[in-house]
mmCIF file of C-alpha atoms and ligand atoms in Angstrom:
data_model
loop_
_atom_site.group_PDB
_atom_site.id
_atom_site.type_symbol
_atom_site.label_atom_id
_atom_site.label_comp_id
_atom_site.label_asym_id
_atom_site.label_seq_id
_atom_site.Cartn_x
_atom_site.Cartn_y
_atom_site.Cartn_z
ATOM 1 C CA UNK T 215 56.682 14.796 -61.346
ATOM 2 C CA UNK T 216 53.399 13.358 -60.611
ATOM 3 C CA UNK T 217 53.117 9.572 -61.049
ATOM 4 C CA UNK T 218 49.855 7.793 -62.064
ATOM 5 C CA UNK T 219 49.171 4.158 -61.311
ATOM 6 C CA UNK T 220 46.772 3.074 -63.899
ATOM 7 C CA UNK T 221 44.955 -0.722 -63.103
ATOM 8 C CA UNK T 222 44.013 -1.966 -66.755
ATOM 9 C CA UNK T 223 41.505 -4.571 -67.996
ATOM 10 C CA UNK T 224 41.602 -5.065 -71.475
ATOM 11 C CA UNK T 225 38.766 -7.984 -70.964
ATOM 12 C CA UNK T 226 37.283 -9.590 -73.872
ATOM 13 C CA UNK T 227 37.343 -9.491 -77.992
ATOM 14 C CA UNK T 228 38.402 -6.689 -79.184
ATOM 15 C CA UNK T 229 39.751 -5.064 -76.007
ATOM 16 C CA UNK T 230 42.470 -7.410 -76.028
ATOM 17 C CA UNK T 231 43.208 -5.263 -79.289
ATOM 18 C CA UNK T 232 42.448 -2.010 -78.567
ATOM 19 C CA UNK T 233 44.040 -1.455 -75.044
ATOM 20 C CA UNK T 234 47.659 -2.322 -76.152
ATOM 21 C CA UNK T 235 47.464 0.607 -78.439
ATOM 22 C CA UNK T 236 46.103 2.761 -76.167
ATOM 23 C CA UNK T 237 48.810 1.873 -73.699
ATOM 24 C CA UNK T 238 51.112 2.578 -76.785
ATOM 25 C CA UNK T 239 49.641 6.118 -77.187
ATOM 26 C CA UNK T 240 49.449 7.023 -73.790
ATOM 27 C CA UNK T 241 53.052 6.280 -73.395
ATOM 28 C CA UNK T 242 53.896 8.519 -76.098
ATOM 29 C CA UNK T 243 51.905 11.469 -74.572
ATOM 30 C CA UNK T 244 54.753 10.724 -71.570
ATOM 31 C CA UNK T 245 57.524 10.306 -73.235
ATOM 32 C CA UNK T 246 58.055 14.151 -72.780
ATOM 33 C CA UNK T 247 58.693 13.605 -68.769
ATOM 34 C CA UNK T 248 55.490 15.839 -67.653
ATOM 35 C CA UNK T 249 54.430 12.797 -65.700
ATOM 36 C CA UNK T 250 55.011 9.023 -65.610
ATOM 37 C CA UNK T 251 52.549 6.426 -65.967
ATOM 38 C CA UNK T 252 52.132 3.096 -64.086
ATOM 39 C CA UNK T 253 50.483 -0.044 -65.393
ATOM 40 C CA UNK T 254 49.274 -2.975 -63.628
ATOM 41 C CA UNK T 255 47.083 -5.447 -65.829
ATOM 42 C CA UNK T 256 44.360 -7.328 -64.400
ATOM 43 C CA UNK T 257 43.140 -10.451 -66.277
ATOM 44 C CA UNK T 258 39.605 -10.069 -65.470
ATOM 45 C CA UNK T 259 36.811 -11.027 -67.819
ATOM 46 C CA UNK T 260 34.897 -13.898 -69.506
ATOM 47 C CA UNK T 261 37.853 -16.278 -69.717
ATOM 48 C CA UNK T 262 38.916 -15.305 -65.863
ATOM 49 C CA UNK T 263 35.020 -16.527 -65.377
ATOM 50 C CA UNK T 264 35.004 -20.079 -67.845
ATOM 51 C CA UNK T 265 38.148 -20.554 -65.239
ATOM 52 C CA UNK T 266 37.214 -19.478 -62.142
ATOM 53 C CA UNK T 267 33.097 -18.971 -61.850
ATOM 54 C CA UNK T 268 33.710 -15.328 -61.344
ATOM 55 C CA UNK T 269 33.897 -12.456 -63.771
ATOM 56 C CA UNK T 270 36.389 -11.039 -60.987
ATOM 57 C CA UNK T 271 38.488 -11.909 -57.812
ATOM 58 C CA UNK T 272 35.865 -11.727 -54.586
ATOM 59 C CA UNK T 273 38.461 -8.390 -53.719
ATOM 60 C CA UNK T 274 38.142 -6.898 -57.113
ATOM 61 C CA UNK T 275 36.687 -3.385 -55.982
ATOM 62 C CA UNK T 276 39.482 -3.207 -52.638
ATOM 63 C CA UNK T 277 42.395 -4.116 -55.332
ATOM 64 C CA UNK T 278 41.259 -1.316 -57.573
ATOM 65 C CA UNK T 279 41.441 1.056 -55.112
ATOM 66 C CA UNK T 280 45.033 1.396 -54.565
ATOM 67 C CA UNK T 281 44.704 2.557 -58.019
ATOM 68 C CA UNK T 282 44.420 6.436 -59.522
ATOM 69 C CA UNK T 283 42.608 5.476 -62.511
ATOM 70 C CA UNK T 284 41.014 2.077 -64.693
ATOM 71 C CA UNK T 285 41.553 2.021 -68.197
ATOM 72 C CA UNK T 286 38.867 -0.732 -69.142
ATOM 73 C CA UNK T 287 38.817 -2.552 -72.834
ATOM 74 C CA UNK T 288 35.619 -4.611 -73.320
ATOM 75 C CA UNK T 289 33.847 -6.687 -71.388
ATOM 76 C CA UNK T 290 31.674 -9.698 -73.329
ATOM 77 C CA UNK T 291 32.199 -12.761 -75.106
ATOM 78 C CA UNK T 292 29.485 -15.199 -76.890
ATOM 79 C CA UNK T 293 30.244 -17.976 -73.839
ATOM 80 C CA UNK T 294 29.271 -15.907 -71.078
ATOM 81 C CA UNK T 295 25.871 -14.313 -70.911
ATOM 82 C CA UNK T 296 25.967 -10.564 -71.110
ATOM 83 C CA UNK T 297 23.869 -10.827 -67.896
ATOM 84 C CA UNK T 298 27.124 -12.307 -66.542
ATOM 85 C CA UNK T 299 29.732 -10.578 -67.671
ATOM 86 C CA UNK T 300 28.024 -6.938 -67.629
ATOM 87 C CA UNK T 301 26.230 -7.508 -64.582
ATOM 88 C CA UNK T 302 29.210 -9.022 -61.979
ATOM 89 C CA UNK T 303 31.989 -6.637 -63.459
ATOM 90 C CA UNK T 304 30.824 -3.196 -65.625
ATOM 91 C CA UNK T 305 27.429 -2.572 -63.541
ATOM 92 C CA UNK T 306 28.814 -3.505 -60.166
ATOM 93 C CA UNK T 307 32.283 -1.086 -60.585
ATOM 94 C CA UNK T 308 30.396 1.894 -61.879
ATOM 95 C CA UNK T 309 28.503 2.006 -58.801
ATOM 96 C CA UNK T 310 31.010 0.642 -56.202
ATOM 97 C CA UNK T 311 33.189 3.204 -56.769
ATOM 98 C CA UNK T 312 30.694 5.605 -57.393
ATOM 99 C CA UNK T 313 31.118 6.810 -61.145
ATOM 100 C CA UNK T 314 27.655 8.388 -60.977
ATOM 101 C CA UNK T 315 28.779 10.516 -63.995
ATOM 102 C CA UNK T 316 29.239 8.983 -67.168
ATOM 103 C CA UNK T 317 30.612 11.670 -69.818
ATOM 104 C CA UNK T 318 30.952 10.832 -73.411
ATOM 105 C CA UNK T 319 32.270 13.582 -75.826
ATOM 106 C CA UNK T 320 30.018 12.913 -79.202
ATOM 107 C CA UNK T 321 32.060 14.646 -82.346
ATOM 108 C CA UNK T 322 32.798 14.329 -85.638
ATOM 109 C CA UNK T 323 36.098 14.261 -86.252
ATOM 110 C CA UNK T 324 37.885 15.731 -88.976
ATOM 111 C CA UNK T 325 38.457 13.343 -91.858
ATOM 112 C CA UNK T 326 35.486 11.239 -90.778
ATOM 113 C CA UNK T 327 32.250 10.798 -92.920
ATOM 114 C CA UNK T 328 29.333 11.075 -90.816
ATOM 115 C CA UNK T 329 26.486 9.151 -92.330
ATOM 116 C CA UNK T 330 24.153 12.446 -91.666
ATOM 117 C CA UNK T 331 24.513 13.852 -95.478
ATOM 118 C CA UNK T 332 26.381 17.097 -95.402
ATOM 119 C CA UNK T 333 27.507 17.493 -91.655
ATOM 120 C CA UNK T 334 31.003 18.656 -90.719
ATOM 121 C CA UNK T 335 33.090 18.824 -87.813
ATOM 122 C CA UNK T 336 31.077 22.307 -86.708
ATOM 123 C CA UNK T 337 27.612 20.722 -86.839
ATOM 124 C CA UNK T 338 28.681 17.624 -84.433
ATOM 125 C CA UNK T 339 30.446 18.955 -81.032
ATOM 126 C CA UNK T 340 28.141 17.121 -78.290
ATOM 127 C CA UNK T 341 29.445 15.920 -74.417
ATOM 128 C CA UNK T 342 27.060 13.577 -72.889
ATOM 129 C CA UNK T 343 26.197 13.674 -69.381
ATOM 130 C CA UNK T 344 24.910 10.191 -68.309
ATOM 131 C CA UNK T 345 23.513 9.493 -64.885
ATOM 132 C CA UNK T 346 25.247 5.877 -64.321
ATOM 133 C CA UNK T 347 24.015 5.116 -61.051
ATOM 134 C CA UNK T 348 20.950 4.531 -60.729
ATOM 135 C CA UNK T 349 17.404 4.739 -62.694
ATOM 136 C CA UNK T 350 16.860 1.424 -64.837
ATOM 137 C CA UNK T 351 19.937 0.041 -63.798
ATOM 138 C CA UNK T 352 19.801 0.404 -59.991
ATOM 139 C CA UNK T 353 19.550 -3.556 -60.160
ATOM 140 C CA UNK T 354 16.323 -3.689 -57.873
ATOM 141 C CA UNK T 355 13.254 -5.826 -58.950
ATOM 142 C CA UNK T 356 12.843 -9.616 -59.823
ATOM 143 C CA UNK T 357 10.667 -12.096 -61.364
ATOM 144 C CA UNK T 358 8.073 -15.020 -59.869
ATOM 145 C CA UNK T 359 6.113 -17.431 -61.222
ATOM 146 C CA UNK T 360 8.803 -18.764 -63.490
ATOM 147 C CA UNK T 361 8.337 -20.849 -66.477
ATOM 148 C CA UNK T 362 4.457 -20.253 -66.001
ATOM 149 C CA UNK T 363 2.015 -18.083 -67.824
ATOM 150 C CA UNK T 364 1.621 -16.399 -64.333
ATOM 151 C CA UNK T 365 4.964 -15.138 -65.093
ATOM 152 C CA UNK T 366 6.016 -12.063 -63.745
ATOM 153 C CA UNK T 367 8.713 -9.502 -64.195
ATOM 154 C CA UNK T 368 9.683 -6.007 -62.363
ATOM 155 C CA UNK T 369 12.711 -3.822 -63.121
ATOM 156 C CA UNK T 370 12.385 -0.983 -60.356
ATOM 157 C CA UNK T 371 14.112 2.322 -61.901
ATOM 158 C CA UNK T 372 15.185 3.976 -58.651
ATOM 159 C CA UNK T 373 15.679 8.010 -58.951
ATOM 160 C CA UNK T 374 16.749 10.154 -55.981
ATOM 161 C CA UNK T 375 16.718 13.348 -55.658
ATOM 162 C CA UNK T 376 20.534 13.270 -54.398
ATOM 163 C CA UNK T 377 21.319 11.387 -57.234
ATOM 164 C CA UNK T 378 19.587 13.914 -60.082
ATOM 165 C CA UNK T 379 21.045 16.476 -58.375
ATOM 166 C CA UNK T 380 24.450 15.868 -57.984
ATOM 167 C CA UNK T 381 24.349 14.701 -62.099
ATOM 168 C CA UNK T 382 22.399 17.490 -62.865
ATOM 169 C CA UNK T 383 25.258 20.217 -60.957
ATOM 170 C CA UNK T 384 28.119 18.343 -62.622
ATOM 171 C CA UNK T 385 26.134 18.638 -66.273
ATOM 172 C CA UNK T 386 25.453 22.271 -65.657
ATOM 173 C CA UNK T 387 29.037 23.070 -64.669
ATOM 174 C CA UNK T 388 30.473 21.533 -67.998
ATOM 175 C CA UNK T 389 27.533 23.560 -70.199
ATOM 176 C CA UNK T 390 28.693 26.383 -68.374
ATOM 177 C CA UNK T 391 32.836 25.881 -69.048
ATOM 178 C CA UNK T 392 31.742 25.219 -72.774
ATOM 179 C CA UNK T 393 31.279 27.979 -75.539
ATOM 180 C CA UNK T 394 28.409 27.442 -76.475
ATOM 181 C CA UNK T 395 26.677 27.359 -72.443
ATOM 182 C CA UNK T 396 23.682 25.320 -73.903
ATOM 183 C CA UNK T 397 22.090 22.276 -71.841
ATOM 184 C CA UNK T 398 19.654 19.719 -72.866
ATOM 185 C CA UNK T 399 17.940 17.481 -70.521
ATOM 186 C CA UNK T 400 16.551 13.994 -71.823
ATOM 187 C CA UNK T 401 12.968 13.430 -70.160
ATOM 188 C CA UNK T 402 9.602 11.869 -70.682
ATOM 189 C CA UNK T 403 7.470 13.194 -68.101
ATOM 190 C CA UNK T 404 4.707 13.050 -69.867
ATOM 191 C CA UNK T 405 4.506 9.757 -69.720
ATOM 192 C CA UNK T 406 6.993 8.068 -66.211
ATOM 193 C CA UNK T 407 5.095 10.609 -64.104
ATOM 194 C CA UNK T 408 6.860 9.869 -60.522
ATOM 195 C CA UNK T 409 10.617 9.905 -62.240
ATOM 196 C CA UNK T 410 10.734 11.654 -64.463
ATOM 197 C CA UNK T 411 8.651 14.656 -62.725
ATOM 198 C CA UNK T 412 11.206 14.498 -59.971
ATOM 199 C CA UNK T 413 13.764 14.866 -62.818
ATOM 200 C CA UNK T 414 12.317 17.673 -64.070
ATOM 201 C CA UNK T 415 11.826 18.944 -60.879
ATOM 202 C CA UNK T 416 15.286 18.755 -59.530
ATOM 203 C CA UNK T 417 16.891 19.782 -62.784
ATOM 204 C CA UNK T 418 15.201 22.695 -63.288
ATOM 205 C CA UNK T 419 16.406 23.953 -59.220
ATOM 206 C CA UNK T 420 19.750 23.076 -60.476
ATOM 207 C CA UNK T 421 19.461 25.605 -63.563
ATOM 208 C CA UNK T 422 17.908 28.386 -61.401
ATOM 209 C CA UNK T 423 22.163 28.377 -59.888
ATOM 210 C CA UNK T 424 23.332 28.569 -63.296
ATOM 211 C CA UNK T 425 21.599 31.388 -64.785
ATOM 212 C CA UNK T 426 24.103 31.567 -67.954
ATOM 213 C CA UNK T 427 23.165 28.286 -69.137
ATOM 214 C CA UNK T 428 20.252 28.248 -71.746
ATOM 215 C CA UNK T 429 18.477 24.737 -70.181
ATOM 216 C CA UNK T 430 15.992 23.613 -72.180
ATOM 217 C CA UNK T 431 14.479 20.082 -71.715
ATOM 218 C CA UNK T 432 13.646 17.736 -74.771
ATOM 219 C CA UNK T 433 11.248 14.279 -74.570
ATOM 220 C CA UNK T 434 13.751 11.763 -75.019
ATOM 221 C CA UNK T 435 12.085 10.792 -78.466
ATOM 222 C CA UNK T 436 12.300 14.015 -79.907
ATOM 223 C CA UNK T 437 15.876 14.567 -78.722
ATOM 224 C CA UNK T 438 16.723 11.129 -80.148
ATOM 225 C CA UNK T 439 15.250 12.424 -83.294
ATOM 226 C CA UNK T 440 17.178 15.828 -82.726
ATOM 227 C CA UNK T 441 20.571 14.342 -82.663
ATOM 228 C CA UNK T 442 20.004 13.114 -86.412
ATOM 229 C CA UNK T 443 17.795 15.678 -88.079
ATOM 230 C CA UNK T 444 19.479 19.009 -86.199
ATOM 231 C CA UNK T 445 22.547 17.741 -83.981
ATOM 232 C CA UNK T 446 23.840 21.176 -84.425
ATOM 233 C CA UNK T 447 21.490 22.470 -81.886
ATOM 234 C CA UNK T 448 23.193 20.370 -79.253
ATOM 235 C CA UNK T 449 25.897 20.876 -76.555
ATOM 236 C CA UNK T 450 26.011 19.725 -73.374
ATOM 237 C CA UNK T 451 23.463 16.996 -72.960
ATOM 238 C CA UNK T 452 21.946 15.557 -69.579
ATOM 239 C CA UNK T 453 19.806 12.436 -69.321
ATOM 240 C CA UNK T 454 19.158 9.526 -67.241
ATOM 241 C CA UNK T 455 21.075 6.217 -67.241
ATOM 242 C CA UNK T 456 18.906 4.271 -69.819
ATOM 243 C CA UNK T 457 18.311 7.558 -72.044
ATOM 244 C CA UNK T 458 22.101 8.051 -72.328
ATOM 245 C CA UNK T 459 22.537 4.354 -72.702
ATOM 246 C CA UNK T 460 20.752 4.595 -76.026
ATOM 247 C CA UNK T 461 21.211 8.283 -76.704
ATOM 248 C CA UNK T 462 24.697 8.131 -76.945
ATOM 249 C CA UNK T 463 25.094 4.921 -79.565
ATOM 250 C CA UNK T 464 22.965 7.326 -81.915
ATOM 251 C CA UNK T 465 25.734 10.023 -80.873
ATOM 252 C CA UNK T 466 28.913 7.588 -81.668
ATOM 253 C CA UNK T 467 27.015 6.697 -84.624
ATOM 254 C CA UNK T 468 25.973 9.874 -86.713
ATOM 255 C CA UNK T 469 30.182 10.570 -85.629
ATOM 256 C CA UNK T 470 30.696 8.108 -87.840
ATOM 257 C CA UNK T 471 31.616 4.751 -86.376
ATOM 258 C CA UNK T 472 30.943 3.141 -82.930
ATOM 259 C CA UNK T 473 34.654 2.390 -82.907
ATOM 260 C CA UNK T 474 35.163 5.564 -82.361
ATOM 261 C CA UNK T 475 33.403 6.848 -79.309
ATOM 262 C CA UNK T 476 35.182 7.281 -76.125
ATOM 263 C CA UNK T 477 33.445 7.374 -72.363
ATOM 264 C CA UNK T 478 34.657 8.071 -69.000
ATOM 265 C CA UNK T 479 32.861 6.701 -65.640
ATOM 266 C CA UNK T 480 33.675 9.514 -63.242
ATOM 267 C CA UNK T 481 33.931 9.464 -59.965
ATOM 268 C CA UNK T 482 34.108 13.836 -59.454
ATOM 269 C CA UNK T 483 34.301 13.742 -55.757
ATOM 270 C CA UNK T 484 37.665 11.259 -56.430
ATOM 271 C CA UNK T 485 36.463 9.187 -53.281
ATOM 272 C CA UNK T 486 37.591 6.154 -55.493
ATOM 273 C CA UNK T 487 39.192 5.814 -58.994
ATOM 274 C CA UNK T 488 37.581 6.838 -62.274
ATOM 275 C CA UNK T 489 37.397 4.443 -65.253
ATOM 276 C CA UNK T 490 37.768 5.122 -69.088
ATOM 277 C CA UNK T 491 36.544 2.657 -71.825
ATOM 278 C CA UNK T 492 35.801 2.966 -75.310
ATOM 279 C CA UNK T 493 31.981 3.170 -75.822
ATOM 280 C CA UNK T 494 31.927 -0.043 -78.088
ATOM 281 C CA UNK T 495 31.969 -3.670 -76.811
ATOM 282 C CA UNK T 496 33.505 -6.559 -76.938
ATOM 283 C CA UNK T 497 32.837 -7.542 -81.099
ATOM 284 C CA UNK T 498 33.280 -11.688 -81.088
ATOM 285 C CA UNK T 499 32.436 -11.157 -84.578
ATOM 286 C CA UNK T 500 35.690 -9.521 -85.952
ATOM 287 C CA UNK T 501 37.940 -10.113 -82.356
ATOM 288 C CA UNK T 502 41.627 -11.772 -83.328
ATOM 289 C CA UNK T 503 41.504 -10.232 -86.673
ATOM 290 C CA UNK T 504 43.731 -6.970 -85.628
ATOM 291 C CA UNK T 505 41.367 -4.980 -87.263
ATOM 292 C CA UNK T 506 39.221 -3.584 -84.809
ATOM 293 C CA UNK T 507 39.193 0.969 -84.659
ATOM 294 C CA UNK T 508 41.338 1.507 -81.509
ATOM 295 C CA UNK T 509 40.415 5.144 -81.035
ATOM 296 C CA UNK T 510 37.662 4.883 -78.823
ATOM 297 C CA UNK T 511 39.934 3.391 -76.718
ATOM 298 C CA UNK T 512 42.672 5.977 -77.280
ATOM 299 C CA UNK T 513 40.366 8.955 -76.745
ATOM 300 C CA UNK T 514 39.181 7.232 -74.025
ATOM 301 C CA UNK T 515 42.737 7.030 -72.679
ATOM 302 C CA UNK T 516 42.804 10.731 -73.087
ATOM 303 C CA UNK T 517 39.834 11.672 -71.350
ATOM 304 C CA UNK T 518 41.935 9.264 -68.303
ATOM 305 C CA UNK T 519 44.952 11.930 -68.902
ATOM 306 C CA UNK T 520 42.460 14.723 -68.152
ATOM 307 C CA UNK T 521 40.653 13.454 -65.356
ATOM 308 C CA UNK T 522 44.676 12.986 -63.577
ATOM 309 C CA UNK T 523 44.975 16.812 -64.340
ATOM 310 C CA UNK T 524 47.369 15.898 -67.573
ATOM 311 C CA UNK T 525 44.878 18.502 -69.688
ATOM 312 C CA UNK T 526 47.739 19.404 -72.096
ATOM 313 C CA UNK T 527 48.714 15.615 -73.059
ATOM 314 C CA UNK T 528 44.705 14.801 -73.363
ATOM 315 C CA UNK T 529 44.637 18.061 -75.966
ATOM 316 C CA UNK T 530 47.954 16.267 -77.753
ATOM 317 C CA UNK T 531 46.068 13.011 -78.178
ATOM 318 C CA UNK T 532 42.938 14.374 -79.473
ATOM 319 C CA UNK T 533 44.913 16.829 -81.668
ATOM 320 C CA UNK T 534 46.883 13.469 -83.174
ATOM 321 C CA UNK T 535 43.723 11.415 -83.511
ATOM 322 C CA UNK T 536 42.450 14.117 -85.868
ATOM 323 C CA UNK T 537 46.112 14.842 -87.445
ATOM 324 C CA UNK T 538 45.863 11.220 -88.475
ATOM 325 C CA UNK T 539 42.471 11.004 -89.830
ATOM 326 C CA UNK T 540 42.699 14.193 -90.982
ATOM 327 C CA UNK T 541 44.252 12.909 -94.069
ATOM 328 C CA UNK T 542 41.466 10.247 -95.147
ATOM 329 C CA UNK T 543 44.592 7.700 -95.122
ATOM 330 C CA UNK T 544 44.214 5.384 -92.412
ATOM 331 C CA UNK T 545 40.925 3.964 -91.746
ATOM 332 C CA UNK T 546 39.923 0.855 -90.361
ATOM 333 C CA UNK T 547 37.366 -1.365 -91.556
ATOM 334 C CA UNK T 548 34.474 0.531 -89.784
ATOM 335 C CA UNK T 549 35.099 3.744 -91.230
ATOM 336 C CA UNK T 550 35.373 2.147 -95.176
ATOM 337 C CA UNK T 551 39.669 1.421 -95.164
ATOM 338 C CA UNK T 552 41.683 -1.408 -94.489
ATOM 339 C CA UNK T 553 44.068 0.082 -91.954
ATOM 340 C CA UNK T 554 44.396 -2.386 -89.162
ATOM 341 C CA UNK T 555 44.593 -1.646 -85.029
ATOM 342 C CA UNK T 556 48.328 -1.624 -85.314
ATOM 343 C CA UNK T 557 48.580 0.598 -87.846
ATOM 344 C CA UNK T 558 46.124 3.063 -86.840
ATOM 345 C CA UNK T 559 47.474 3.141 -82.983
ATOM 346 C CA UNK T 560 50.756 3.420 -84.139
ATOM 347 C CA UNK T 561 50.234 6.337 -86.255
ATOM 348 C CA UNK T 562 48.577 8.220 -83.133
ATOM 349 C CA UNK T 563 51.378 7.472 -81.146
ATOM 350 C CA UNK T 564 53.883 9.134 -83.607
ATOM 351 C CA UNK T 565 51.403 12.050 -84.076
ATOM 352 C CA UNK T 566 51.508 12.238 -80.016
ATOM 353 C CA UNK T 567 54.818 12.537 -80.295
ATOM 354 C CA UNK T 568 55.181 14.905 -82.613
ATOM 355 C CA UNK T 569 52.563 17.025 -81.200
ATOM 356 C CA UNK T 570 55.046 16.802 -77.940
ATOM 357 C CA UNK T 571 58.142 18.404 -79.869
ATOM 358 C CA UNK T 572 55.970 21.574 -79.952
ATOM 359 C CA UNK T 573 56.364 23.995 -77.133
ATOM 360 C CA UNK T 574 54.055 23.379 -74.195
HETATM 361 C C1 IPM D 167 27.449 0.985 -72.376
HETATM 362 C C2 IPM D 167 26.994 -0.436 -72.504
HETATM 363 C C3 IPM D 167 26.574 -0.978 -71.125
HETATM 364 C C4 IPM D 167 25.457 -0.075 -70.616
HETATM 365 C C5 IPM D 167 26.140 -2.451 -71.128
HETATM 366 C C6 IPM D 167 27.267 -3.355 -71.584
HETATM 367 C C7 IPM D 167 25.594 -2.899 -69.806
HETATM 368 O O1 IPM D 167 25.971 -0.539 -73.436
HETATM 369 O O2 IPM D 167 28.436 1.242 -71.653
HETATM 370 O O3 IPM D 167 26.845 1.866 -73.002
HETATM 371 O O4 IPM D 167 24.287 -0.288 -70.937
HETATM 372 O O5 IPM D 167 25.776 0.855 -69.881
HETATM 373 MG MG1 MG D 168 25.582 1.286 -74.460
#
């Protein structure tokens, strides 16, 4: 039976919330005895920095990994800047263990209003591909002058060819594993002529090896316009780190609640472990209330199972989530209800279970 060490760090807010259901539902999807799961909590975050200076011990990235996978809550809180607590502990692990992909499954779920008037479940069934290591983020550039009017600022978006490349393979061999065999690729190369030419550039090589993908590339703006006035026309989406940054909180948004979204920072080649966190952050506004939507956390928990080969106990989980809403019952606050974390994680977890008494 294969065993899975899992290194968690519920962080901040609402993660604190949303992570012990998650655990909750991904022991229920192995309770069956397919495989056993191992977790080791690590109390990293803003309060690990107001005590200790650092968002994370100086042998964060060594300690993680021993482990097979990171289930990450939220990172954030009011008392730390975002600069801070983003940039020493999200930023820094997606590229030191090389999670260059960052995939994030944008549906609608059944039982869940969309706030695009008349959309179902058919009309929203998107996967994000996310470059998430390098472009605007790469961390390069700086200011001088400081504090004068001579002030001056440069944020360096860094694009390789190796790293379009090996984003724009692993997009293409997703749109080709999915029904539909559709890709989109976010660009503006009309206007960032160096990157986003070399985007283009490298992209469309990549599509030349996958002939039975329909590739078709969109100007960011009009495929941020896309996902709300035709998201139907979507599938398999590729973009750039900043583009998917913002693409995808339209995506968890027309799906009806940011709560819900789930995202996994993949490492494909497995040279280091992968890391799964709900899309949303850290909320200080409604954190310690117990009311906060656990399921981006719980799908994201699922997308975990996948990436450790448990495909059938990922299927179980998603199959519960939409069991549970299926029945307009239990909503949290976000989606209109007053269903708290508890209740909602708890219901998933007995849906899990359920789903498990059916033959494999
Ligand atoms: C996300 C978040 C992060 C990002 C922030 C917290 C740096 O918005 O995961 O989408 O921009 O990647
Ligand atoms: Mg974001």
């Amino acid at each position: 039976m294969n065993r899975h060490r899992i290194a968690v760090l519920a962080g901040d807010g609402i993660g604190k919330e949303v992570i012990p259901a998650g655990i909750d539902v991904l022991k229920a999807a192995a309770s069956r005895g397919d495989f056993a799961l191992e977790f080791t909590s690590f109390p990293w975050g803003c309060d690990f920095y107001l005590k200790n200076g650092r968002m994370m011990d100086a042998d964060a990235v060594e300690q993680l990994t021993k482990f097979d996978a990171i289930y990450l809550g939220a990172i954030g809180d009011p008392k730390v800047p975002d600069h801070i607590s983003a940039g020493e502990l999200l930023l820094p692990l997606r590229r030191r263990l090389v999670q260059y992909v960052n995939l994030r499954p944008v549906r609608l779920l059944p039982g869940i209003a969309s706030p695009l008037a008349g959309r179902t479940t058919a009309d929203i069934d998107i996967v994000c591909v996310r470059e998430n290591s390098e472009g605007e983020y790469c961390g390069v550039g700086g200011r001088v002058h400081v504090g004068t009017p001579d002030e001056l600022a440069e944020q360096t978006g860094i694009f390789t060819r190796r790293g379009i490349e090996r984003i724009a393979r692993y997009a293409f061999t997703l749109a080709a594993s999915r029904p539909r065999k559709l890709l989109a690729s976010a660009t503006k190369s009309n206007a960032l002529v160096h990157s986003m030419m070399l985007w283009d550039e490298v992209v469309g090589g990549v599509a030349r090896e996958f002939p039975q993908v329909d590739y078709k590339k969109y100007y960011v703006d009009a495929i941020a316009a896309r996902l709300v006035t035709h998201p139907q026309t979507l599938d398999t989406i590729l973009c750039s780190n900043l583009f998917g940054d913002i693409l995808t909180d339209i995506g968890s948004a027309i799906s009806g609640s940011l709560g819900i979204a789930p995202s996994g920072n993949i490492n494909p080649e497995r040279t280091a472990p992968s890391m799964f966190e709900p899309i949303h952050g850290s909320a200080p506004d409604i954190a310690g209330k117990g009311i906060a939507n656990p399921v981006g956390a719980i799908w994201a928990g699922a997308l975990m199972l996948d990436h450790l080969g448990e495909r059938a106990a990922h299927d179980r989980i998603v199959a519960a989530i939409g069991r549970v809403f299926a029945d307009g019952k239990m909503k949290t606050p976000d989606l209109g209800g007053s269903s708290t974390t508890r209740d909602v994680g708890a219901a998933i977890a007995q849906a899990v279970m359920e789903e498990s008494r059916q033959p494999a």
